[in-house]
């Protein structure tokens, strides 16, 4: 049973560039959430995708965008990178239908460094 | 916005000791969750709490959902070296909504 997989695991970008991070959810899961975790802090909710649509969004600027594909995998795109975007980006999958207990399964994350 | 305050920020204990950490919020949450994160990995769910006042155990771990729905605590009994890591509390206010995380309690266990 494959868990949540993310790619790439590490990447370095420069200010102003764009980045795309990818996530494949746990087998059987249909909902993907993205979190940003700065060093020494807890994960901060970016947005959640269900049925290929953004269902809920946290307090992140429009530079952060995403997409969910028919196979439930997802991408996180960040444009015009700033130094402050350096963080661990975590993908979490879950079940989105009613009655969901809310358990999130996290991937190992993509470590983004912006120089 | 919603904020969760975790305390203590860090703990240094001897193997075999019991540990207690807590989490408070200015907002009410319908669900409280406790996660553990090891270096280089994503958080892993330890315990989920769904009802105010609920007390739930998972092996050596025990967690309680505060009666006001604004706080929770996590206890670890008889700590062992593999308990080392960062423990996060998280609150969720909807069935399928976002989880709001605290900034974690870093636990170090000395053998």
PDB file of C-alpha atoms in Angstrom:
ATOM      1  CA  UNK A   1       0.000   0.000   0.000  1.00  0.00           C
ATOM      2  CA  UNK A   2       1.806   3.090  -1.256  1.00  0.00           C
ATOM      3  CA  UNK A   3       1.785   6.036   1.070  1.00  0.00           C
ATOM      4  CA  UNK A   4       1.918   9.690   0.086  1.00  0.00           C
ATOM      5  CA  UNK A   5       4.795  10.392  -2.271  1.00  0.00           C
ATOM      6  CA  UNK A   6       6.237  13.808  -3.049  1.00  0.00           C
ATOM      7  CA  UNK A   7       8.774  15.041  -5.548  1.00  0.00           C
ATOM      8  CA  UNK A   8      11.303  16.464  -5.671  1.00  0.00           C
ATOM      9  CA  UNK A   9      12.631  15.930  -2.145  1.00  0.00           C
ATOM     10  CA  UNK A  10      15.003  18.883  -2.293  1.00  0.00           C
ATOM     11  CA  UNK A  11      15.385  21.802  -4.664  1.00  0.00           C
ATOM     12  CA  UNK A  12      17.119  25.155  -4.837  1.00  0.00           C
ATOM     13  CA  UNK A  13      15.723  28.147  -6.706  1.00  0.00           C
ATOM     14  CA  UNK A  14      16.567  31.817  -6.971  1.00  0.00           C
ATOM     15  CA  UNK A  15      14.305  34.763  -6.233  1.00  0.00           C
ATOM     16  CA  UNK A  16      11.775  35.459  -8.947  1.00  0.00           C
ATOM     17  CA  UNK A  17      11.767  31.924 -10.310  1.00  0.00           C
ATOM     18  CA  UNK A  18       8.814  29.567 -10.366  1.00  0.00           C
ATOM     19  CA  UNK A  19       8.552  26.110  -8.838  1.00  0.00           C
ATOM     20  CA  UNK A  20       6.241  23.117  -9.220  1.00  0.00           C
ATOM     21  CA  UNK A  21       5.968  20.456  -6.537  1.00  0.00           C
ATOM     22  CA  UNK A  22       4.171  17.169  -7.049  1.00  0.00           C
ATOM     23  CA  UNK A  23       2.214  14.810  -4.825  1.00  0.00           C
ATOM     24  CA  UNK A  24       0.626  11.406  -5.222  1.00  0.00           C
ATOM     25  CA  UNK A  25      -1.899  10.613  -2.504  1.00  0.00           C
ATOM     26  CA  UNK A  26      -2.167   7.422  -0.499  1.00  0.00           C
ATOM     27  CA  UNK A  27      -3.967   4.671  -2.360  1.00  0.00           C
ATOM     28  CA  UNK A  28      -7.725   5.104  -2.010  1.00  0.00           C
ATOM     29  CA  UNK A  29      -7.563   8.766  -0.978  1.00  0.00           C
ATOM     30  CA  UNK A  30      -9.216  11.471  -3.060  1.00  0.00           C
ATOM     31  CA  UNK A  31      -8.329  14.687  -1.240  1.00  0.00           C
ATOM     32  CA  UNK A  32      -4.991  16.467  -1.181  1.00  0.00           C
ATOM     33  CA  UNK A  33      -3.986  19.282   1.157  1.00  0.00           C
ATOM     34  CA  UNK A  34      -0.792  21.312   0.970  1.00  0.00           C
ATOM     35  CA  UNK A  35       1.012  22.768   3.970  1.00  0.00           C
ATOM     36  CA  UNK A  36       4.061  25.015   4.319  1.00  0.00           C
ATOM     37  CA  UNK A  37       6.345  24.342   7.264  1.00  0.00           C
ATOM     38  CA  UNK A  38       8.974  26.977   8.025  1.00  0.00           C
ATOM     39  CA  UNK A  39      11.938  25.998  10.174  1.00  0.00           C
ATOM     40  CA  UNK A  40      10.953  25.678  13.834  1.00  0.00           C
ATOM     41  CA  UNK A  41       7.246  26.127  13.164  1.00  0.00           C
ATOM     42  CA  UNK A  42       4.192  23.981  12.672  1.00  0.00           C
ATOM     43  CA  UNK A  43       2.675  23.328   9.241  1.00  0.00           C
ATOM     44  CA  UNK A  44       0.571  26.172   7.818  1.00  0.00           C
ATOM     45  CA  UNK A  45      -2.412  25.279   5.609  1.00  0.00           C
ATOM     46  CA  UNK A  46      -2.097  26.485   2.017  1.00  0.00           C
ATOM     47  CA  UNK A  47      -5.094  24.888   0.298  1.00  0.00           C
ATOM     48  CA  UNK A  48      -7.033  21.688  -0.208  1.00  0.00           C
ATOM     49  CA  UNK A  49      -8.140  20.005  -3.431  1.00  0.00           C
ATOM     50  CA  UNK A  50     -11.100  17.681  -3.837  1.00  0.00           C
ATOM     51  CA  UNK A  51     -12.744  16.542  -7.065  1.00  0.00           C
ATOM     52  CA  UNK A  52     -10.173  18.580  -9.009  1.00  0.00           C
ATOM     53  CA  UNK A  53     -11.256  21.841  -7.393  1.00  0.00           C
ATOM     54  CA  UNK A  54      -9.798  24.023  -4.666  1.00  0.00           C
ATOM     55  CA  UNK A  55     -12.161  23.443  -1.771  1.00  0.00           C
ATOM     56  CA  UNK A  56     -10.555  25.586   0.924  1.00  0.00           C
ATOM     57  CA  UNK A  57      -7.673  28.040   1.054  1.00  0.00           C
ATOM     58  CA  UNK A  58      -5.478  29.422   3.813  1.00  0.00           C
ATOM     59  CA  UNK A  59      -3.880  32.867   4.065  1.00  0.00           C
ATOM     60  CA  UNK A  60      -1.464  32.566   1.175  1.00  0.00           C
ATOM     61  CA  UNK A  61      -1.107  34.980  -1.758  1.00  0.00           C
ATOM     62  CA  UNK A  62      -2.199  34.196  -5.298  1.00  0.00           C
ATOM     63  CA  UNK A  63       1.413  33.352  -6.150  1.00  0.00           C
ATOM     64  CA  UNK A  64       0.541  29.989  -4.648  1.00  0.00           C
ATOM     65  CA  UNK A  65      -1.662  27.936  -6.927  1.00  0.00           C
ATOM     66  CA  UNK A  66      -2.465  24.308  -7.361  1.00  0.00           C
ATOM     67  CA  UNK A  67      -4.088  21.660  -9.419  1.00  0.00           C
ATOM     68  CA  UNK A  68      -5.569  18.230  -8.910  1.00  0.00           C
ATOM     69  CA  UNK A  69      -5.668  15.663 -11.673  1.00  0.00           C
ATOM     70  CA  UNK A  70      -8.320  12.997 -12.370  1.00  0.00           C
ATOM     71  CA  UNK A  71      -6.080  10.372 -10.729  1.00  0.00           C
ATOM     72  CA  UNK A  72      -6.159  12.531  -7.543  1.00  0.00           C
ATOM     73  CA  UNK A  73      -2.496  13.498  -7.748  1.00  0.00           C
ATOM     74  CA  UNK A  74      -1.760  17.168  -7.229  1.00  0.00           C
ATOM     75  CA  UNK A  75       0.696  19.940  -7.984  1.00  0.00           C
ATOM     76  CA  UNK A  76       1.619  23.028  -6.021  1.00  0.00           C
ATOM     77  CA  UNK A  77       2.958  25.959  -8.048  1.00  0.00           C
ATOM     78  CA  UNK A  78       4.657  28.995  -6.570  1.00  0.00           C
ATOM     79  CA  UNK A  79       5.445  31.968  -8.819  1.00  0.00           C
ATOM     80  CA  UNK A  80       7.820  34.893  -8.283  1.00  0.00           C
ATOM     81  CA  UNK A  81       9.649  33.141  -5.469  1.00  0.00           C
ATOM     82  CA  UNK A  82      10.699  35.160  -2.424  1.00  0.00           C
ATOM     83  CA  UNK A  83      13.364  34.310   0.130  1.00  0.00           C
ATOM     84  CA  UNK A  84      10.569  33.784   2.658  1.00  0.00           C
ATOM     85  CA  UNK A  85       9.158  30.946   0.576  1.00  0.00           C
ATOM     86  CA  UNK A  86      12.037  28.748   1.725  1.00  0.00           C
ATOM     87  CA  UNK A  87      10.370  25.957   3.694  1.00  0.00           C
ATOM     88  CA  UNK A  88       9.351  22.320   3.779  1.00  0.00           C
ATOM     89  CA  UNK A  89       6.234  21.842   1.672  1.00  0.00           C
ATOM     90  CA  UNK A  90       4.097  18.987   2.900  1.00  0.00           C
ATOM     91  CA  UNK A  91       1.384  17.187   1.022  1.00  0.00           C
ATOM     92  CA  UNK A  92      -1.304  15.364   2.998  1.00  0.00           C
ATOM     93  CA  UNK A  93      -3.960  13.061   1.626  1.00  0.00           C
ATOM     94  CA  UNK A  94      -7.287  12.048   3.088  1.00  0.00           C
ATOM     95  CA  UNK A  95     -10.804  10.982   2.210  1.00  0.00           C
ATOM     96  CA  UNK A  96     -13.093  13.843   1.265  1.00  0.00           C
ATOM     97  CA  UNK A  97     -16.511  12.344   1.375  1.00  0.00           C
ATOM     98  CA  UNK A  98     -18.956  12.906   4.206  1.00  0.00           C
ATOM     99  CA  UNK A  99     -18.211  11.061   7.389  1.00  0.00           C
ATOM    100  CA  UNK A 100     -14.523  11.512   7.006  1.00  0.00           C
ATOM    101  CA  UNK A 101     -12.772  11.289  10.358  1.00  0.00           C
ATOM    102  CA  UNK A 102     -10.149  13.765   9.335  1.00  0.00           C
ATOM    103  CA  UNK A 103      -6.978  11.744   9.499  1.00  0.00           C
ATOM    104  CA  UNK A 104      -4.290  13.279   7.325  1.00  0.00           C
ATOM    105  CA  UNK A 105      -1.494  11.139   5.916  1.00  0.00           C
ATOM    106  CA  UNK A 106       1.565  13.256   5.206  1.00  0.00           C
ATOM    107  CA  UNK A 107       4.350  12.746   2.718  1.00  0.00           C
ATOM    108  CA  UNK A 108       7.984  13.396   3.609  1.00  0.00           C
ATOM    109  CA  UNK A 109       7.863  16.821   2.043  1.00  0.00           C
ATOM    110  CA  UNK A 110       9.757  18.840  -0.529  1.00  0.00           C
ATOM    111  CA  UNK A 111      12.477  21.056   0.929  1.00  0.00           C
ATOM    112  CA  UNK A 112      12.603  24.327  -1.056  1.00  0.00           C
ATOM    113  CA  UNK A 113      15.494  26.731  -0.634  1.00  0.00           C
ATOM    114  CA  UNK A 114      15.238  30.145  -2.304  1.00  0.00           C
ATOM    115  CA  UNK A 115      18.520  32.024  -2.737  1.00  0.00           C
TER     116      UNK A 115
ATOM    117  CA  UNK B   1      -6.682  34.137  12.688  1.00  0.00           C
ATOM    118  CA  UNK B   2      -6.762  30.924  14.662  1.00  0.00           C
ATOM    119  CA  UNK B   3      -3.666  30.208  16.732  1.00  0.00           C
ATOM    120  CA  UNK B   4      -2.662  27.264  18.842  1.00  0.00           C
ATOM    121  CA  UNK B   5      -0.221  27.732  21.708  1.00  0.00           C
ATOM    122  CA  UNK B   6       1.796  24.690  22.693  1.00  0.00           C
ATOM    123  CA  UNK B   7       3.788  24.336  25.882  1.00  0.00           C
ATOM    124  CA  UNK B   8       6.425  23.664  26.764  1.00  0.00           C
ATOM    125  CA  UNK B   9       8.422  24.574  23.663  1.00  0.00           C
ATOM    126  CA  UNK B  10      10.987  21.898  24.494  1.00  0.00           C
ATOM    127  CA  UNK B  11      11.546  19.188  27.088  1.00  0.00           C
ATOM    128  CA  UNK B  12      14.622  17.260  28.187  1.00  0.00           C
ATOM    129  CA  UNK B  13      13.788  14.169  30.200  1.00  0.00           C
ATOM    130  CA  UNK B  14      15.360  10.927  31.381  1.00  0.00           C
ATOM    131  CA  UNK B  15      14.331   7.640  29.855  1.00  0.00           C
ATOM    132  CA  UNK B  16      11.511   6.136  31.898  1.00  0.00           C
ATOM    133  CA  UNK B  17      10.026   9.451  32.973  1.00  0.00           C
ATOM    134  CA  UNK B  18       6.482  10.525  32.173  1.00  0.00           C
ATOM    135  CA  UNK B  19       5.861  13.516  29.900  1.00  0.00           C
ATOM    136  CA  UNK B  20       2.999  15.984  29.746  1.00  0.00           C
ATOM    137  CA  UNK B  21       2.446  18.692  27.131  1.00  0.00           C
ATOM    138  CA  UNK B  22      -0.549  20.829  26.321  1.00  0.00           C
ATOM    139  CA  UNK B  23      -2.148  22.997  23.733  1.00  0.00           C
ATOM    140  CA  UNK B  24      -4.526  25.933  24.067  1.00  0.00           C
ATOM    141  CA  UNK B  25      -6.505  27.966  21.587  1.00  0.00           C
ATOM    142  CA  UNK B  26      -8.568  31.125  21.543  1.00  0.00           C
ATOM    143  CA  UNK B  27     -10.941  29.379  19.134  1.00  0.00           C
ATOM    144  CA  UNK B  28     -13.196  26.379  19.553  1.00  0.00           C
ATOM    145  CA  UNK B  29     -12.342  23.287  17.534  1.00  0.00           C
ATOM    146  CA  UNK B  30     -14.557  20.282  16.817  1.00  0.00           C
ATOM    147  CA  UNK B  31     -11.596  17.931  16.581  1.00  0.00           C
ATOM    148  CA  UNK B  32      -8.194  17.900  18.247  1.00  0.00           C
ATOM    149  CA  UNK B  33      -5.317  15.922  16.786  1.00  0.00           C
ATOM    150  CA  UNK B  34      -1.846  15.082  18.046  1.00  0.00           C
ATOM    151  CA  UNK B  35       0.971  14.382  15.569  1.00  0.00           C
ATOM    152  CA  UNK B  36       4.634  13.405  15.908  1.00  0.00           C
ATOM    153  CA  UNK B  37       7.268  14.468  13.393  1.00  0.00           C
ATOM    154  CA  UNK B  38      10.656  12.803  13.131  1.00  0.00           C
ATOM    155  CA  UNK B  39      13.567  14.535  11.341  1.00  0.00           C
ATOM    156  CA  UNK B  40      13.223  14.421   7.563  1.00  0.00           C
ATOM    157  CA  UNK B  41       9.697  13.058   7.671  1.00  0.00           C
ATOM    158  CA  UNK B  42       6.153  14.340   7.609  1.00  0.00           C
ATOM    159  CA  UNK B  43       3.944  14.391  10.718  1.00  0.00           C
ATOM    160  CA  UNK B  44       2.295  11.120  11.727  1.00  0.00           C
ATOM    161  CA  UNK B  45      -1.058  11.071  13.522  1.00  0.00           C
ATOM    162  CA  UNK B  46      -0.875   9.726  17.089  1.00  0.00           C
ATOM    163  CA  UNK B  47      -4.314  10.393  18.553  1.00  0.00           C
ATOM    164  CA  UNK B  48      -7.546  12.014  17.347  1.00  0.00           C
ATOM    165  CA  UNK B  49     -10.155  13.441  19.729  1.00  0.00           C
ATOM    166  CA  UNK B  50     -13.712  14.142  18.580  1.00  0.00           C
ATOM    167  CA  UNK B  51     -15.779  14.966  21.665  1.00  0.00           C
ATOM    168  CA  UNK B  52     -15.345  17.558  24.408  1.00  0.00           C
ATOM    169  CA  UNK B  53     -14.068  15.843  27.539  1.00  0.00           C
ATOM    170  CA  UNK B  54     -12.993  12.741  25.610  1.00  0.00           C
ATOM    171  CA  UNK B  55      -9.993  10.853  26.989  1.00  0.00           C
ATOM    172  CA  UNK B  56      -8.250   8.530  24.539  1.00  0.00           C
ATOM    173  CA  UNK B  57      -5.254   6.234  24.886  1.00  0.00           C
ATOM    174  CA  UNK B  58      -2.921   4.740  22.315  1.00  0.00           C
ATOM    175  CA  UNK B  59      -0.385   2.519  24.046  1.00  0.00           C
ATOM    176  CA  UNK B  60       1.738   4.710  26.316  1.00  0.00           C
ATOM    177  CA  UNK B  61       0.055   7.850  24.971  1.00  0.00           C
ATOM    178  CA  UNK B  62      -3.022   9.442  26.504  1.00  0.00           C
ATOM    179  CA  UNK B  63      -4.738  12.585  25.262  1.00  0.00           C
ATOM    180  CA  UNK B  64      -7.751  14.543  26.420  1.00  0.00           C
ATOM    181  CA  UNK B  65     -10.045  16.976  24.637  1.00  0.00           C
ATOM    182  CA  UNK B  66     -10.778  19.895  26.966  1.00  0.00           C
ATOM    183  CA  UNK B  67     -14.362  20.430  28.047  1.00  0.00           C
ATOM    184  CA  UNK B  68     -14.364  23.960  26.592  1.00  0.00           C
ATOM    185  CA  UNK B  69     -13.074  22.591  23.253  1.00  0.00           C
ATOM    186  CA  UNK B  70     -10.272  25.138  23.433  1.00  0.00           C
ATOM    187  CA  UNK B  71      -7.514  22.946  24.836  1.00  0.00           C
ATOM    188  CA  UNK B  72      -5.984  19.497  24.896  1.00  0.00           C
ATOM    189  CA  UNK B  73      -3.149  17.684  26.608  1.00  0.00           C
ATOM    190  CA  UNK B  74      -0.946  14.744  25.657  1.00  0.00           C
ATOM    191  CA  UNK B  75       0.768  12.486  28.171  1.00  0.00           C
ATOM    192  CA  UNK B  76       3.479   9.949  27.410  1.00  0.00           C
ATOM    193  CA  UNK B  77       4.229   7.399  30.105  1.00  0.00           C
ATOM    194  CA  UNK B  78       7.548   5.639  30.674  1.00  0.00           C
ATOM    195  CA  UNK B  79       9.380   7.474  27.889  1.00  0.00           C
ATOM    196  CA  UNK B  80      11.829   5.609  25.650  1.00  0.00           C
ATOM    197  CA  UNK B  81      14.527   6.914  23.276  1.00  0.00           C
ATOM    198  CA  UNK B  82      12.324   6.518  20.181  1.00  0.00           C
ATOM    199  CA  UNK B  83       9.853   9.028  21.672  1.00  0.00           C
ATOM    200  CA  UNK B  84      12.314  11.743  20.613  1.00  0.00           C
ATOM    201  CA  UNK B  85      10.810  14.113  18.080  1.00  0.00           C
ATOM    202  CA  UNK B  86       8.516  17.089  17.678  1.00  0.00           C
ATOM    203  CA  UNK B  87       4.934  16.757  18.871  1.00  0.00           C
ATOM    204  CA  UNK B  88       2.297  18.945  17.257  1.00  0.00           C
ATOM    205  CA  UNK B  89      -1.259  19.578  18.285  1.00  0.00           C
ATOM    206  CA  UNK B  90      -3.749  20.513  15.599  1.00  0.00           C
ATOM    207  CA  UNK B  91      -7.337  21.677  15.683  1.00  0.00           C
ATOM    208  CA  UNK B  92      -9.948  21.242  13.017  1.00  0.00           C
ATOM    209  CA  UNK B  93     -13.264  23.083  12.918  1.00  0.00           C
ATOM    210  CA  UNK B  94     -15.061  21.265  10.161  1.00  0.00           C
ATOM    211  CA  UNK B  95     -15.575  17.792   8.855  1.00  0.00           C
ATOM    212  CA  UNK B  96     -13.254  18.155   5.923  1.00  0.00           C
ATOM    213  CA  UNK B  97     -11.583  21.460   6.551  1.00  0.00           C
ATOM    214  CA  UNK B  98      -8.083  22.619   7.228  1.00  0.00           C
ATOM    215  CA  UNK B  99      -6.133  21.680  10.313  1.00  0.00           C
ATOM    216  CA  UNK B 100      -4.490  24.485  12.298  1.00  0.00           C
ATOM    217  CA  UNK B 101      -1.189  23.401  13.869  1.00  0.00           C
ATOM    218  CA  UNK B 102       0.705  24.625  16.897  1.00  0.00           C
ATOM    219  CA  UNK B 103       4.450  25.247  16.719  1.00  0.00           C
ATOM    220  CA  UNK B 104       5.316  21.994  18.430  1.00  0.00           C
ATOM    221  CA  UNK B 105       6.989  20.639  21.555  1.00  0.00           C
ATOM    222  CA  UNK B 106      10.450  19.209  20.961  1.00  0.00           C
ATOM    223  CA  UNK B 107      11.107  16.179  23.151  1.00  0.00           C
ATOM    224  CA  UNK B 108      14.584  14.920  23.959  1.00  0.00           C
ATOM    225  CA  UNK B 109      14.964  11.687  25.933  1.00  0.00           C
ATOM    226  CA  UNK B 110      18.288  11.036  27.634  1.00  0.00           C
ATOM    227  CA  UNK B 111      19.157   7.346  28.096  1.00  0.00           C
TER     228      UNK B 111
END
